[in-house]
């Protein structure tokens, strides 16, 4: 069994939790509140900015020019396409300059980004093990939701992007690369890479959750007091 097939199977519980999360279900049904989706889009724009930077770090860790070029291409093209998608979402959602001035990353968005940078202290395999769940999970969600017909156009566009053929090609390219990087490694090293992959898979689930709850840095009691003030 290849490394990616093995780690995907071992993380099935986390991925299933993402597939069943009410945020994802709400996109498919079309009844996800738009203020929740707006919160998600702004947090995701923050995340993607750093995702691109970690991809660029990966380019510097490649041992051959072709891989360097590939990671640089991913940093430029993948995130440019996704950020363009988010820009269109922001226009449709009415995100203002004031919204951005008041923006701060949620605790779990911040933690996920910190995890990626920590992984980037290692070699290319460490970088990719941390990045791959984002690519791969979104593609599986896009594939699963292909037949969904939400009335909200913004959700249709989101589903269409991640279930697209071009995105699938990028995902499969990185899966194949991850398998090559992990091939022949000692079991202890493979377990290290699996831990990075699993932690990213956990943070992917938490990314839906932080958006669903519109997570802030306030304690629950503080949020409750503010609500009744």
GROMACS .gro file of C-alpha atoms in nm:
model
  229
    1UNK     CA    1   0.000   0.000   0.000
    2UNK     CA    2   0.134   0.343  -0.089
    3UNK     CA    3   0.201   0.600   0.182
    4UNK     CA    4  -0.093   0.818   0.076
    5UNK     CA    5  -0.340   0.530   0.063
    6UNK     CA    6  -0.223   0.421   0.406
    7UNK     CA    7  -0.242   0.763   0.571
    8UNK     CA    8  -0.574   0.843   0.404
    9UNK     CA    9  -0.719   0.524   0.552
   10UNK     CA   10  -0.575   0.603   0.894
   11UNK     CA   11  -0.731   0.952   0.886
   12UNK     CA   12  -1.071   0.835   0.765
   13UNK     CA   13  -1.234   0.932   1.096
   14UNK     CA   14  -1.125   1.294   1.062
   15UNK     CA   15  -1.216   1.315   0.695
   16UNK     CA   16  -1.559   1.162   0.758
   17UNK     CA   17  -1.610   1.425   1.028
   18UNK     CA   18  -1.539   1.694   0.767
   19UNK     CA   19  -1.778   1.537   0.515
   20UNK     CA   20  -2.052   1.530   0.779
   21UNK     CA   21  -1.986   1.873   0.928
   22UNK     CA   22  -2.293   2.103   0.925
   23UNK     CA   23  -2.089   2.372   0.746
   24UNK     CA   24  -2.021   2.140   0.451
   25UNK     CA   25  -2.375   2.001   0.463
   26UNK     CA   26  -2.507   2.358   0.464
   27UNK     CA   27  -2.319   2.439   0.143
   28UNK     CA   28  -2.465   2.131  -0.025
   29UNK     CA   29  -2.819   2.212   0.088
   30UNK     CA   30  -2.780   2.584   0.025
   31UNK     CA   31  -2.897   2.682   0.373
   32UNK     CA   32  -2.562   2.779   0.527
   33UNK     CA   33  -2.605   3.131   0.673
   34UNK     CA   34  -2.419   3.383   0.459
   35UNK     CA   35  -2.267   3.556   0.761
   36UNK     CA   36  -2.106   3.223   0.853
   37UNK     CA   37  -1.978   3.179   0.498
   38UNK     CA   38  -1.843   3.537   0.502
   39UNK     CA   39  -1.653   3.458   0.821
   40UNK     CA   40  -1.512   3.145   0.655
   41UNK     CA   41  -1.407   3.328   0.339
   42UNK     CA   42  -1.213   3.591   0.532
   43UNK     CA   43  -1.041   3.328   0.748
   44UNK     CA   44  -0.964   3.120   0.439
   45UNK     CA   45  -0.809   3.419   0.262
   46UNK     CA   46  -0.577   3.458   0.562
   47UNK     CA   47  -0.496   3.087   0.554
   48UNK     CA   48  -0.429   3.081   0.179
   49UNK     CA   49  -0.188   3.373   0.201
   50UNK     CA   50   0.029   3.163   0.431
   51UNK     CA   51  -0.039   2.839   0.240
   52UNK     CA   52   0.121   3.004  -0.065
   53UNK     CA   53   0.421   3.111   0.141
   54UNK     CA   54   0.471   2.758   0.273
   55UNK     CA   55   0.446   2.625  -0.082
   56UNK     CA   56   0.720   2.872  -0.176
   57UNK     CA   57   0.931   2.744   0.115
   58UNK     CA   58   0.878   2.395  -0.027
   59UNK     CA   59   1.021   2.515  -0.358
   60UNK     CA   60   1.345   2.611  -0.183
   61UNK     CA   61   1.373   2.265  -0.024
   62UNK     CA   62   1.339   2.068  -0.348
   63UNK     CA   63   1.647   1.874  -0.457
   64UNK     CA   64   1.588   1.919  -0.829
   65UNK     CA   65   1.493   2.213  -1.046
   66UNK     CA   66   1.177   2.048  -1.181
   67UNK     CA   67   1.031   2.008  -0.832
   68UNK     CA   68   1.133   2.364  -0.742
   69UNK     CA   69   0.950   2.485  -1.052
   70UNK     CA   70   0.645   2.274  -0.968
   71UNK     CA   71   0.615   2.407  -0.613
   72UNK     CA   72   0.668   2.762  -0.731
   73UNK     CA   73   0.397   2.706  -0.993
   74UNK     CA   74   0.160   2.574  -0.726
   75UNK     CA   75   0.233   2.872  -0.504
   76UNK     CA   76   0.157   3.111  -0.788
   77UNK     CA   77  -0.124   2.940  -0.976
   78UNK     CA   78  -0.319   2.744  -0.715
   79UNK     CA   79  -0.341   3.024  -0.466
   80UNK     CA   80  -0.389   3.291  -0.731
   81UNK     CA   81  -0.692   3.100  -0.858
   82UNK     CA   82  -0.830   3.045  -0.508
   83UNK     CA   83  -0.768   3.403  -0.398
   84UNK     CA   84  -0.942   3.526  -0.714
   85UNK     CA   85  -1.234   3.304  -0.618
   86UNK     CA   86  -1.235   3.457  -0.271
   87UNK     CA   87  -1.222   3.808  -0.414
   88UNK     CA   88  -1.539   3.736  -0.611
   89UNK     CA   89  -1.695   3.591  -0.294
   90UNK     CA   90  -1.599   3.901  -0.098
   91UNK     CA   91  -1.767   4.123  -0.353
   92UNK     CA   92  -2.082   3.912  -0.347
   93UNK     CA   93  -2.076   3.900   0.035
   94UNK     CA   94  -2.017   4.272   0.071
   95UNK     CA   95  -1.684   4.247   0.257
   96UNK     CA   96  -1.569   4.605   0.325
   97UNK     CA   97  -1.240   4.775   0.406
   98UNK     CA   98  -1.371   4.817   0.759
   99UNK     CA   99  -1.426   4.441   0.781
  100UNK     CA  100  -1.059   4.389   0.695
  101UNK     CA  101  -0.943   4.654   0.939
  102UNK     CA  102  -1.129   4.469   1.214
  103UNK     CA  103  -1.022   4.123   1.096
  104UNK     CA  104  -0.812   3.893   1.305
  105UNK     CA  105  -0.748   3.522   1.250
  106UNK     CA  106  -0.955   3.290   1.463
  107UNK     CA  107  -0.766   3.078   1.718
  108UNK     CA  108  -0.782   2.762   1.506
  109UNK     CA  109  -0.699   2.939   1.178
  110UNK     CA  110  -0.395   3.084   1.355
  111UNK     CA  111  -0.302   2.743   1.497
  112UNK     CA  112  -0.333   2.573   1.157
  113UNK     CA  113  -0.104   2.831   0.994
  114UNK     CA  114   0.143   2.793   1.283
  115UNK     CA  115   0.141   2.414   1.230
  116UNK     CA  116   0.227   2.461   0.861
  117UNK     CA  117   0.521   2.689   0.939
  118UNK     CA  118   0.644   2.445   1.205
  119UNK     CA  119   0.630   2.167   0.946
  120UNK     CA  120   0.825   2.386   0.702
  121UNK     CA  121   1.122   2.369   0.940
  122UNK     CA  122   1.171   2.015   0.811
  123UNK     CA  123   1.241   1.889   0.460
  124UNK     CA  124   1.017   1.880   0.153
  125UNK     CA  125   0.836   1.568   0.273
  126UNK     CA  126   0.744   1.747   0.596
  127UNK     CA  127   0.615   2.047   0.401
  128UNK     CA  128   0.402   1.838   0.168
  129UNK     CA  129   0.266   1.613   0.443
  130UNK     CA  130   0.128   1.926   0.611
  131UNK     CA  131  -0.006   2.083   0.290
  132UNK     CA  132  -0.157   1.780   0.119
  133UNK     CA  133  -0.474   1.735   0.330
  134UNK     CA  134  -0.595   2.081   0.226
  135UNK     CA  135  -0.565   1.996  -0.144
  136UNK     CA  136  -0.695   1.644  -0.118
  137UNK     CA  137  -0.983   1.689   0.126
  138UNK     CA  138  -1.127   1.983  -0.068
  139UNK     CA  139  -1.114   1.781  -0.388
  140UNK     CA  140  -1.297   1.488  -0.225
  141UNK     CA  141  -1.560   1.726  -0.092
  142UNK     CA  142  -1.596   1.881  -0.438
  143UNK     CA  143  -1.641   1.535  -0.587
  144UNK     CA  144  -1.896   1.435  -0.324
  145UNK     CA  145  -2.100   1.753  -0.372
  146UNK     CA  146  -2.095   1.749  -0.753
  147UNK     CA  147  -2.460   1.648  -0.771
  148UNK     CA  148  -2.570   1.903  -0.509
  149UNK     CA  149  -2.788   2.184  -0.641
  150UNK     CA  150  -2.793   2.464  -0.385
  151UNK     CA  151  -3.001   2.761  -0.497
  152UNK     CA  152  -2.740   3.004  -0.365
  153UNK     CA  153  -2.504   3.078  -0.663
  154UNK     CA  154  -2.206   3.141  -0.435
  155UNK     CA  155  -2.226   2.783  -0.306
  156UNK     CA  156  -2.259   2.648  -0.660
  157UNK     CA  157  -1.938   2.830  -0.752
  158UNK     CA  158  -1.756   2.694  -0.445
  159UNK     CA  159  -1.855   2.335  -0.528
  160UNK     CA  160  -1.765   2.378  -0.895
  161UNK     CA  161  -1.416   2.501  -0.813
  162UNK     CA  162  -1.312   2.214  -0.589
  163UNK     CA  163  -1.473   1.941  -0.797
  164UNK     CA  164  -1.311   2.065  -1.118
  165UNK     CA  165  -1.077   1.867  -1.342
  166UNK     CA  166  -0.790   2.117  -1.315
  167UNK     CA  167  -0.801   2.104  -0.936
  168UNK     CA  168  -0.805   1.724  -0.945
  169UNK     CA  169  -0.489   1.725  -1.158
  170UNK     CA  170  -0.309   1.939  -0.901
  171UNK     CA  171  -0.419   1.709  -0.620
  172UNK     CA  172  -0.310   1.391  -0.799
  173UNK     CA  173   0.027   1.548  -0.881
  174UNK     CA  174   0.091   1.618  -0.513
  175UNK     CA  175  -0.033   1.274  -0.403
  176UNK     CA  176   0.211   1.109  -0.644
  177UNK     CA  177   0.493   1.335  -0.520
  178UNK     CA  178   0.415   1.255  -0.156
  179UNK     CA  179   0.430   0.882  -0.232
  180UNK     CA  180   0.770   0.925  -0.399
  181UNK     CA  181   0.907   1.126  -0.108
  182UNK     CA  182   0.789   0.867   0.146
  183UNK     CA  183   0.899   0.562  -0.049
  184UNK     CA  184   1.172   0.362   0.122
  185UNK     CA  185   1.180   0.576   0.436
  186UNK     CA  186   1.226   0.407   0.776
  187UNK     CA  187   0.901   0.338   0.958
  188UNK     CA  188   0.984   0.594   1.226
  189UNK     CA  189   1.020   0.866   0.963
  190UNK     CA  190   0.696   0.763   0.790
  191UNK     CA  191   0.518   0.794   1.125
  192UNK     CA  192   0.650   1.149   1.163
  193UNK     CA  193   0.505   1.239   0.823
  194UNK     CA  194   0.176   1.070   0.909
  195UNK     CA  195   0.156   1.280   1.225
  196UNK     CA  196   0.191   1.600   1.021
  197UNK     CA  197  -0.074   1.477   0.778
  198UNK     CA  198  -0.312   1.380   1.059
  199UNK     CA  199  -0.270   1.711   1.238
  200UNK     CA  200  -0.351   1.899   0.918
  201UNK     CA  201  -0.655   1.675   0.870
  202UNK     CA  202  -0.765   1.764   1.223
  203UNK     CA  203  -0.718   2.135   1.154
  204UNK     CA  204  -0.922   2.099   0.833
  205UNK     CA  205  -1.212   1.973   1.045
  206UNK     CA  206  -1.152   2.254   1.290
  207UNK     CA  207  -1.157   2.506   1.004
  208UNK     CA  208  -1.521   2.421   0.933
  209UNK     CA  209  -1.591   2.432   1.305
  210UNK     CA  210  -1.428   2.771   1.365
  211UNK     CA  211  -1.634   2.915   1.082
  212UNK     CA  212  -1.955   2.745   1.196
  213UNK     CA  213  -1.918   2.892   1.546
  214UNK     CA  214  -1.762   3.218   1.417
  215UNK     CA  215  -1.484   3.155   1.665
  216UNK     CA  216  -1.314   3.447   1.840
  217UNK     CA  217  -1.047   3.487   2.105
  218UNK     CA  218  -1.311   3.569   2.367
  219UNK     CA  219  -1.396   3.325   2.642
  220UNK     CA  220  -1.749   3.177   2.616
  221UNK     CA  221  -1.863   3.383   2.918
  222UNK     CA  222  -1.736   3.701   2.752
  223UNK     CA  223  -1.923   3.624   2.431
  224UNK     CA  224  -2.242   3.555   2.626
  225UNK     CA  225  -2.211   3.885   2.817
  226UNK     CA  226  -2.155   4.077   2.493
  227UNK     CA  227  -2.460   3.914   2.338
  228UNK     CA  228  -2.684   4.035   2.622
  229UNK     CA  229  -2.525   4.377   2.666
   0.00000   0.00000   0.00000
